[in-house]
XYZ file of C-alpha atoms in Angstrom:
623
model
C -12.855 44.026 -22.434
C -15.409 42.142 -20.308
C -14.429 41.674 -16.685
C -14.177 38.267 -14.991
C -14.634 37.269 -11.367
C -11.346 35.424 -11.040
C -11.986 34.025 -7.567
C -15.231 32.419 -8.724
C -13.613 31.203 -11.944
C -10.871 29.437 -9.960
C -13.393 27.911 -7.547
C -15.482 26.566 -10.448
C -12.631 25.117 -12.503
C -10.492 23.646 -9.717
C -13.181 21.927 -7.658
C -10.961 18.919 -7.056
C -8.216 20.984 -5.518
C -4.635 21.555 -6.612
C -1.596 19.639 -5.386
C 2.087 20.553 -5.232
C 2.519 18.237 -8.220
C 0.041 20.312 -10.272
C 1.729 23.581 -9.322
C 5.275 22.418 -10.049
C 4.284 20.857 -13.355
C 2.616 24.113 -14.420
C 5.673 26.148 -13.439
C 8.102 23.844 -15.282
C 5.905 23.726 -18.372
C 5.766 27.536 -18.498
C 9.558 27.650 -18.194
C 9.952 25.225 -21.113
C 7.526 27.224 -23.237
C 9.596 30.319 -22.418
C 12.627 28.668 -23.998
C 14.425 27.695 -20.769
C 16.843 24.778 -20.790
C 17.920 25.002 -17.139
C 15.128 24.836 -14.576
C 15.423 24.556 -10.802
C 12.695 23.545 -8.350
C 13.437 24.237 -4.682
C 11.278 22.639 -1.999
C 11.467 24.249 1.436
C 10.080 22.392 4.452
C 9.319 23.773 7.888
C 8.600 21.993 11.163
C 5.127 22.723 12.515
C 3.146 21.454 15.484
C -0.114 19.550 14.882
C -1.991 18.230 17.940
C 1.218 17.885 19.984
C 2.962 16.202 17.039
C 5.736 17.910 15.112
C 5.582 17.493 11.347
C 7.834 18.601 8.519
C 5.508 20.243 5.973
C 6.143 21.733 2.545
C 6.077 25.473 3.204
C 7.464 27.069 0.053
C 8.141 26.203 -3.592
C 10.526 28.215 -5.785
C 10.690 27.588 -9.534
C 13.458 29.387 -11.433
C 14.658 29.212 -15.028
C 16.827 30.898 -17.666
C 14.001 31.467 -20.170
C 13.027 34.735 -21.825
C 11.142 35.868 -18.725
C 8.295 38.352 -18.282
C 8.639 40.505 -21.350
C 5.918 43.055 -22.029
C 4.121 40.628 -24.337
C 4.260 37.878 -21.714
C 2.962 40.273 -19.053
C 0.019 41.145 -21.281
C -0.754 37.450 -21.711
C -0.400 36.933 -17.947
C -3.133 39.509 -17.390
C -5.556 37.672 -19.714
C -7.585 34.544 -18.947
C -7.821 31.780 -21.592
C -5.100 33.284 -23.735
C -4.680 31.874 -27.222
C -0.953 32.415 -27.844
C -0.141 28.798 -26.870
C -2.959 27.126 -28.794
C -0.505 25.450 -31.159
C 1.249 23.686 -28.255
C -1.850 22.788 -26.275
C -1.841 25.696 -23.844
C -5.194 26.379 -22.169
C -4.358 29.858 -20.917
C -5.457 29.116 -17.333
C -2.642 27.019 -15.856
C -1.158 29.801 -13.734
C -4.446 30.005 -11.817
C -3.348 26.796 -10.087
C -0.826 28.940 -8.166
C -3.654 30.998 -6.683
C -5.689 27.900 -5.823
C -2.745 26.258 -4.073
C -1.209 29.118 -2.073
C -2.003 32.459 -0.487
C 1.174 34.136 -1.694
C 2.706 34.073 -5.202
C 5.641 36.350 -6.014
C 7.368 36.837 -9.375
C 10.858 38.179 -9.996
C 12.120 38.225 -13.589
C 15.512 39.570 -14.676
C 15.445 40.645 -18.328
C 18.347 41.947 -20.363
C 17.899 45.540 -19.153
C 15.081 45.460 -16.581
C 14.122 43.689 -13.378
C 10.383 42.908 -13.296
C 8.744 42.211 -9.922
C 5.133 41.778 -8.814
C 2.881 39.785 -6.516
C 0.304 37.678 -8.340
C -3.192 37.799 -6.803
C -6.760 37.319 -8.074
C -6.881 41.138 -8.351
C -3.634 41.421 -10.335
C -3.338 44.384 -12.736
C -0.476 45.391 -14.998
C -0.152 48.568 -12.934
C 1.023 46.377 -10.032
C 4.225 45.462 -11.874
C 7.393 47.122 -10.623
C 10.137 47.730 -13.222
C 13.669 48.572 -12.207
C 16.485 49.340 -14.603
C 18.945 46.491 -14.158
C 21.070 44.313 -16.392
C 22.006 40.682 -15.984
C 21.587 37.158 -17.285
C 17.982 36.096 -17.930
C 16.489 34.559 -14.805
C 12.878 34.196 -13.715
C 11.928 33.136 -10.207
C 8.399 32.306 -8.996
C 7.992 31.871 -5.229
C 4.835 30.067 -4.057
C 4.380 30.186 -0.278
C 1.765 30.022 2.471
C -0.001 26.927 1.068
C -3.699 26.736 1.845
C -3.311 23.131 3.057
C -0.330 21.841 5.025
C 0.382 18.172 4.446
C 3.258 15.735 4.930
C 4.689 15.779 1.420
C 6.745 12.733 0.416
C 9.666 14.141 -1.544
C 10.581 10.918 -3.341
C 7.009 10.347 -4.525
C 6.573 13.987 -5.580
C 9.800 14.232 -7.570
C 9.436 10.799 -9.185
C 5.886 11.733 -10.225
C 7.149 14.974 -11.737
C 9.729 13.077 -13.765
C 6.999 10.724 -15.017
C 4.811 13.678 -15.989
C 7.595 15.420 -17.920
C 9.442 12.473 -19.465
C 7.701 12.541 -22.857
C 7.854 16.344 -23.176
C 11.598 16.440 -22.429
C 12.235 13.548 -24.822
C 10.351 15.207 -27.687
C 12.122 18.523 -27.015
C 15.438 16.672 -27.222
C 14.421 15.236 -30.586
C 13.721 18.800 -31.709
C 17.222 19.835 -30.624
C 16.490 21.371 -27.173
C 18.188 19.693 -24.197
C 16.340 20.602 -20.996
C 17.526 19.850 -17.467
C 15.363 20.109 -14.340
C 17.072 20.111 -10.914
C 15.128 19.469 -7.720
C 16.474 20.436 -4.292
C 14.898 20.084 -0.838
C 15.624 20.463 2.877
C 13.085 17.895 4.103
C 15.693 15.534 5.640
C 13.759 12.702 4.027
C 15.719 9.763 2.519
C 16.063 11.213 -0.972
C 19.056 12.980 -2.609
C 19.184 16.637 -1.523
C 19.831 17.580 -5.150
C 18.346 15.504 -7.967
C 18.716 16.285 -11.670
C 16.405 15.030 -14.417
C 17.811 15.804 -17.839
C 16.712 15.039 -21.368
C 20.191 13.562 -21.859
C 19.109 10.668 -19.616
C 15.920 9.920 -21.538
C 15.849 7.398 -24.369
C 12.833 5.729 -25.919
C 13.511 2.024 -26.471
C 10.756 1.764 -29.043
C 8.002 3.801 -30.661
C 4.735 2.494 -32.017
C 1.365 3.764 -33.203
C -2.058 2.200 -33.447
C -5.529 3.304 -34.489
C -8.830 3.080 -32.656
C -12.073 4.479 -34.025
C -10.264 6.507 -36.664
C -7.950 8.160 -34.117
C -4.180 7.601 -34.071
C -2.318 6.953 -30.835
C 1.482 7.202 -30.550
C 3.383 5.145 -27.949
C 6.898 5.683 -26.588
C 8.524 2.964 -24.460
C 10.858 4.002 -21.610
C 12.684 1.819 -19.084
C 13.959 2.452 -15.543
C 16.232 -0.025 -13.846
C 15.493 -1.917 -10.612
C 14.681 -1.418 -7.783
C 11.931 0.510 -9.572
C 9.262 -1.880 -10.810
C 5.923 -2.083 -12.579
C 4.466 -1.437 -16.011
C 2.558 1.811 -16.415
C 0.894 3.444 -19.394
C 1.170 7.243 -19.076
C -1.799 8.803 -20.870
C -0.601 12.174 -22.111
C -2.379 15.288 -23.310
C -0.250 17.873 -25.094
C 2.842 15.810 -24.241
C 2.191 15.894 -20.474
C 1.058 12.889 -18.431
C -2.490 13.419 -17.188
C -3.486 9.899 -16.104
C -1.632 6.717 -15.206
C -2.954 3.303 -16.192
C -1.344 0.529 -14.121
C -0.759 -2.543 -16.272
C 1.280 -4.411 -13.669
C 2.258 -3.347 -10.152
C 4.250 -6.496 -9.411
C 6.500 -6.648 -12.493
C 9.870 -6.541 -10.739
C 12.528 -6.981 -13.436
C 12.597 -3.215 -13.987
C 10.042 -0.471 -14.573
C 8.520 0.141 -17.985
C 6.657 3.332 -18.788
C 4.780 3.738 -22.036
C 3.762 7.309 -22.859
C 0.624 7.300 -24.993
C -0.340 10.502 -26.769
C -2.971 11.448 -29.331
C -4.935 14.444 -30.558
C -7.944 12.606 -29.118
C -6.398 12.648 -25.642
C -5.528 16.323 -26.146
C -9.186 17.095 -26.825
C -10.526 15.083 -23.899
C -8.244 16.672 -21.294
C -10.121 19.054 -19.012
C -9.133 22.721 -18.845
C -6.921 22.219 -15.780
C -5.247 19.202 -17.433
C -5.971 17.116 -14.319
C -8.004 14.331 -15.924
C -9.166 12.881 -19.224
C -12.902 13.125 -19.751
C -13.348 9.954 -21.804
C -16.751 8.189 -21.914
C -16.725 5.088 -19.727
C -18.651 2.658 -21.946
C -19.519 2.376 -25.632
C -23.078 3.428 -24.857
C -21.759 6.753 -23.478
C -19.900 7.906 -26.614
C -21.008 10.795 -28.818
C -19.769 12.694 -31.868
C -17.362 14.757 -29.776
C -15.970 11.773 -27.831
C -16.426 8.728 -30.076
C -13.998 6.434 -28.218
C -14.815 4.968 -24.793
C -12.535 3.646 -22.075
C -14.194 0.277 -22.624
C -12.840 0.339 -26.161
C -9.523 2.111 -25.590
C -8.000 0.660 -22.390
C -7.780 -3.021 -23.451
C -6.145 -1.906 -26.697
C -3.602 0.230 -24.824
C -2.945 -2.738 -22.519
C -2.238 -5.076 -25.455
C -0.147 -2.573 -27.427
C 2.035 -1.751 -24.435
C 2.758 -5.401 -23.685
C 3.469 -6.050 -27.360
C 6.088 -3.260 -27.320
C 7.807 -4.772 -24.293
C 7.684 -8.284 -25.769
C 9.308 -7.053 -28.963
C 11.986 -5.100 -27.097
C 12.958 -7.309 -24.146
C 11.360 -10.720 -24.398
C 13.623 -12.160 -21.706
C 12.233 -9.754 -19.128
C 8.674 -10.818 -19.770
C 9.515 -14.532 -19.784
C 11.384 -14.175 -16.500
C 8.454 -12.368 -14.923
C 6.000 -14.962 -16.240
C 7.905 -17.761 -14.561
C 8.276 -15.822 -11.320
C 4.612 -14.810 -11.261
C 3.389 -18.350 -11.850
C 5.642 -19.701 -9.081
C 4.331 -17.089 -6.640
C 0.755 -17.999 -7.506
C 1.447 -21.700 -7.047
C 3.107 -21.094 -3.681
C 0.738 -18.593 -2.117
C -2.539 -19.445 -3.912
C -2.405 -23.189 -4.653
C -6.195 -23.389 -4.454
C -6.441 -21.399 -7.721
C -6.022 -23.422 -10.907
C -3.344 -21.617 -12.917
C -3.848 -23.802 -16.003
C -7.419 -22.568 -16.349
C -6.051 -19.087 -17.110
C -4.902 -20.285 -20.542
C -1.517 -18.633 -20.066
C -3.011 -15.251 -19.229
C -1.283 -15.271 -15.829
C 1.788 -14.187 -17.803
C 1.175 -10.506 -17.203
C -1.626 -10.716 -14.677
C -0.666 -9.661 -11.180
C -1.378 -12.216 -8.488
C -3.592 -9.733 -6.684
C -5.779 -9.311 -9.789
C -6.155 -13.073 -10.133
C -7.024 -13.444 -6.464
C -9.460 -10.529 -6.669
C -11.243 -12.246 -9.561
C -11.212 -15.567 -7.725
C -12.681 -14.050 -4.553
C -15.388 -12.268 -6.527
C -16.351 -15.583 -8.118
C -16.426 -17.269 -4.719
C -18.631 -14.509 -3.306
C -21.082 -14.887 -6.208
C -21.207 -18.646 -5.726
C -21.840 -18.227 -2.013
C -24.546 -15.596 -2.603
C -26.350 -17.851 -5.074
C -26.186 -20.731 -2.613
C -27.610 -18.612 0.222
C -30.402 -17.310 -2.048
C -31.334 -20.880 -2.968
C -31.517 -21.848 0.708
C -33.567 -18.757 1.629
C -36.007 -19.276 -1.257
C -36.384 -22.958 -0.488
C -34.864 -24.064 -3.768
C -32.789 -27.226 -3.997
C -29.220 -26.440 -2.939
C -26.318 -27.858 -4.925
C -24.394 -29.967 -2.405
C -21.332 -29.993 -4.648
C -21.237 -26.178 -4.360
C -21.464 -26.425 -0.567
C -18.589 -28.897 -0.537
C -16.438 -26.810 -2.878
C -17.021 -23.609 -0.921
C -16.080 -25.331 2.325
C -12.950 -26.911 0.850
C -11.872 -23.635 -0.755
C -12.240 -21.788 2.557
C -10.208 -24.491 4.280
C -7.555 -24.235 1.555
C -7.232 -20.491 2.015
C -6.939 -20.961 5.779
C -4.137 -23.517 5.368
C -2.236 -21.142 3.077
C -2.820 -18.303 5.548
C -1.322 -20.466 8.300
C 1.733 -21.188 6.166
C 2.312 -17.474 5.565
C 2.033 -16.702 9.295
C 4.503 -19.472 10.164
C 6.980 -18.439 7.434
C 6.892 -14.886 8.706
C 7.570 -15.985 12.281
C 10.402 -18.273 11.184
C 12.304 -15.218 9.904
C 12.022 -13.235 13.123
C 15.133 -12.367 15.170
C 15.460 -14.710 18.138
C 15.725 -11.811 20.580
C 12.342 -10.490 19.389
C 10.500 -13.770 19.918
C 8.246 -12.537 22.703
C 6.910 -9.523 20.805
C 6.530 -11.306 17.453
C 4.801 -14.343 18.859
C 2.552 -12.329 21.139
C 1.334 -10.250 18.196
C 0.923 -13.349 16.033
C -1.137 -15.244 18.601
C -3.066 -12.172 19.672
C -2.157 -8.527 19.206
C -1.493 -6.602 22.389
C -4.450 -4.461 23.430
C -6.792 -6.611 21.300
C -9.924 -7.898 23.007
C -9.864 -11.060 20.901
C -13.428 -10.772 19.623
C -12.377 -10.937 15.956
C -11.356 -14.465 14.967
C -9.187 -13.023 12.185
C -6.941 -11.400 14.778
C -6.059 -14.693 16.453
C -3.670 -17.528 15.673
C -3.948 -19.605 18.843
C -3.550 -22.734 16.702
C 0.187 -21.919 16.705
C 0.546 -23.567 20.119
C -1.748 -26.493 19.336
C -4.270 -27.319 16.603
C -6.850 -28.260 19.220
C -7.438 -24.512 19.584
C -8.693 -23.986 16.034
C -12.148 -23.178 17.390
C -13.123 -21.251 20.487
C -15.732 -18.857 21.762
C -13.555 -15.994 22.980
C -9.978 -15.042 23.798
C -8.651 -12.091 25.732
C -5.305 -10.351 25.950
C -3.607 -8.353 28.719
C -5.187 -4.975 27.876
C -8.745 -6.159 28.536
C -8.308 -8.907 31.127
C -9.147 -6.732 34.171
C -12.333 -5.599 32.449
C -13.447 -9.136 31.580
C -12.547 -10.865 34.826
C -12.038 -7.767 36.955
C -11.625 -9.281 40.399
C -9.301 -12.035 39.241
C -7.217 -9.629 37.225
C -6.833 -7.138 40.058
C -5.939 -9.783 42.621
C -3.503 -11.536 40.281
C -1.707 -8.319 39.445
C -1.599 -7.356 43.102
C -0.050 -10.681 44.116
C 2.258 -11.321 41.179
C 2.969 -7.731 40.123
C 2.013 -8.541 36.516
C -0.709 -10.057 34.366
C -0.306 -12.971 31.926
C 0.470 -12.126 28.305
C -2.412 -13.976 26.660
C -4.731 -14.407 29.552
C -7.842 -16.417 28.852
C -9.323 -18.651 26.206
C -12.723 -20.217 26.720
C -14.604 -22.929 24.918
C -18.174 -23.691 25.961
C -20.059 -26.746 27.089
C -23.428 -27.843 25.682
C -25.214 -25.290 27.860
C -23.057 -22.403 26.682
C -20.883 -22.122 29.807
C -17.094 -21.631 29.524
C -15.447 -24.938 30.322
C -11.862 -24.769 29.049
C -9.157 -22.224 29.657
C -5.847 -21.501 27.942
C -3.077 -19.370 29.421
C 0.036 -18.348 27.479
C 2.997 -16.718 29.177
C 6.092 -15.323 27.406
C 9.539 -14.781 28.855
C 12.181 -12.757 27.052
C 15.365 -14.658 26.079
C 18.163 -14.360 28.612
C 16.021 -14.866 31.738
C 17.741 -16.925 34.470
C 16.436 -20.080 36.109
C 14.649 -18.120 38.834
C 12.687 -15.926 36.394
C 11.854 -18.943 34.233
C 10.532 -20.877 37.203
C 8.573 -17.796 38.207
C 6.842 -17.895 34.803
C 5.740 -21.481 35.460
C 4.452 -20.549 38.900
C 2.566 -17.557 37.501
C 0.720 -19.799 35.040
C -0.364 -22.166 37.838
C -1.422 -19.444 40.289
C -3.342 -17.500 37.685
C -5.084 -20.673 36.504
C -6.110 -21.450 40.074
C -7.598 -17.974 40.585
C -9.658 -18.197 37.388
C -10.848 -21.751 38.051
C -12.101 -20.716 41.512
C -14.081 -17.791 40.050
C -15.422 -19.549 36.941
C -17.037 -22.676 38.315
C -17.829 -24.217 34.928
C -14.151 -24.511 33.859
C -13.263 -28.224 33.749
C -9.786 -28.171 32.159
C -6.842 -25.765 31.807
C -4.039 -25.670 29.243
C -1.016 -23.486 29.993
C 1.926 -22.713 27.724
C 5.072 -21.061 28.979
C 7.190 -19.826 26.069
C 10.736 -19.578 27.446
C 14.291 -20.427 26.467
C 15.326 -23.777 27.979
C 19.020 -23.980 28.864
C 20.670 -27.047 30.426
C 20.277 -25.835 34.012
C 16.569 -25.011 33.622
C 15.965 -28.302 31.792
C 17.592 -30.394 34.558
C 15.595 -28.533 37.206
C 12.280 -29.188 35.426
C 13.137 -32.880 34.931
C 13.816 -33.164 38.683
C 10.375 -31.588 39.264
C 8.585 -34.282 37.291
C 8.394 -32.679 33.831
C 8.444 -35.158 30.934
C 9.904 -34.740 27.449
C 7.491 -34.128 24.585
C 8.430 -34.989 21.017
C 9.609 -31.942 19.074
C 11.390 -31.546 15.755
C 13.929 -29.076 17.109
C 14.627 -27.935 20.662
C 13.501 -29.411 23.982
C 9.850 -29.274 24.965
C 8.632 -30.554 28.342
C 5.232 -31.191 29.890
C 3.692 -31.871 33.278
C 0.215 -32.354 34.709
C -0.987 -30.516 37.771
C -4.211 -30.197 39.713
C -5.480 -26.669 40.207
C -8.262 -24.797 41.953
C -8.987 -24.599 45.677
C -10.134 -28.247 45.669
C -7.319 -29.455 43.374
C -9.980 -31.081 41.181
C -9.314 -29.365 37.827
C -6.532 -30.774 35.605
C -3.871 -28.297 34.442
C -1.667 -29.332 31.501
C 1.490 -27.195 31.499
C 3.781 -27.153 28.468
C 7.164 -25.402 28.462
C 8.814 -24.679 25.107
C 11.138 -22.205 23.386
C 9.723 -20.014 20.636
C 11.744 -21.801 17.942
C 10.178 -25.157 18.792
C 6.697 -23.692 18.771
C 7.219 -22.314 15.250
C 8.961 -25.402 13.806
C 6.367 -27.784 15.228
C 3.518 -25.583 13.968
C 5.127 -25.614 10.523
C 5.365 -29.401 10.578
C 1.704 -29.791 11.551
C 0.635 -27.405 8.812
C 2.858 -29.120 6.227
C 0.603 -32.170 6.381
C -2.377 -30.002 5.434
C -0.369 -28.285 2.685
C 0.636 -31.569 1.045
C -2.953 -32.812 1.068
C -4.099 -29.441 -0.265
C -1.650 -29.476 -3.180
C -2.614 -33.043 -4.065
C -6.330 -32.274 -3.983
C -5.920 -29.063 -5.935
C -3.990 -30.874 -8.635
C -6.702 -33.520 -8.911
C -9.922 -31.603 -8.317
C -9.327 -27.847 -8.340
C -12.339 -25.777 -9.510
C -11.863 -23.876 -12.737
C -11.132 -20.173 -12.577
C -11.349 -17.818 -15.497
C -9.602 -14.531 -14.796
C -9.249 -11.642 -17.184
C -7.544 -8.264 -16.740
C -9.719 -5.682 -15.048
C -10.519 -2.488 -16.928
C -9.833 0.120 -14.275
C -10.605 3.754 -14.826
C -7.111 5.261 -14.676
C -6.503 7.958 -12.144
C -3.794 10.574 -11.988
């Protein structure tokens, strides 16, 4: 028999690498083919140190079963590459090589009726390496895979749920043939997942079966359902009854989770030798006699057939999701015209609609820029629409920020608001990181804003002196707008105090704002006006004290807000406007200001919204 360089063969045929999911699936499949009906997968984790960080990594996998084990015939097959004894069930004869690709150590122990068979599987394995010991006992085969070549943080829940998805169709079809198979997973990872989890064919029922034809090939579909909190609609593309690729139809469907296993002799033929992907031509122009059906032709048909199965089985679920999806789109994306989708938003995820919308906007903007660059006549209606659409998205963004802040715990106000206005350690250069408009809409535009982490670097002397005198730096330290000559002329200071501070600490916060403003005004001679906001809780005692100091009430929809004018700088010639407010008032008032924009937006979108045509994307499914 011709020899084979097994190391090179593995390197050539597993270029994409092998995951724990691949290895476990191969081991379970071999157990099922060996007639086992009780299979156990044990996942052993070990704490290891990576760059001073301790991680819990998957260190060992043990797969055991009660199948026929390593009989002499099975040993002979094990010693041969590309065996043909499983051709009738789709076996490729190379699956076990995944063990060698994944780990440095693979050990086999198989108890037969009268013998115990033991050996270590390596690229140089020979039948002479097998150790046989006379021993009797119940059939049990145990494969231990250890010393993985890559150590990663394995998520147990994701791994086991993926395995169940991969095996669901195979276990269901075996049950129909009279074989009830149970797979038990155990682990010591201490992750939030049951320590022992059983997946049995008894639990698997197909709600509906269906077949359809494409290009002369028949495809069989099996509909399965998992209850909430699991969600989504996924087509599982199977080769030889095992899931090879997943095609996401809907990620947001939240009534339950529907899985549709799709199998066909065509999919069997297009699966690569490692059964890691389906090699289906992408477009109709790529097809040939061997692969006459393209993804371009097949995926939309699978999409429609899967949804038809669900509609026929549980129409209420789909109708409920349709209503929910439309309401979410109206709330969070009111600038997109839902009616222009001709009802197709029914099963379209909001993110797909928005992705299509944004792509259209980008194309419109690119065309407009090209016209301007080339000197062609620009369409002023397009300019107007682009501007209004951007404004609409910004208004919706503001509403989402405010809604998020409104749900925050009161005791966490300082941290939440600080990160909303400007993330700690941010230098403020990116406008998308800032929401200074939360304190007042006059701050919608600015030239730069700086937070505590970079203040000393930007205004080094002022920062050092301020910290030296006051023992701390302001939370959001400086906001500049510029005059006509490009010089900074306005300054904003925002200071947070944690809830529970007494009257002395609260008054200290007010004093810190004034002193810091004075220091900056003296060093930046072009500053002509300062706005300061002290975000503190205002109890009765603190309120009375501020009123005695000349603070005036400012209209607010909720709690008390007060204001006073001061003069700052060494010459007392720069006005300082100091506002004092609790976090709740800041959020409620910001929401009220934004509500005006939202109402105008919804009215305008109802009257004049641009048309949007969105259709489901045709993604190339990935495993």
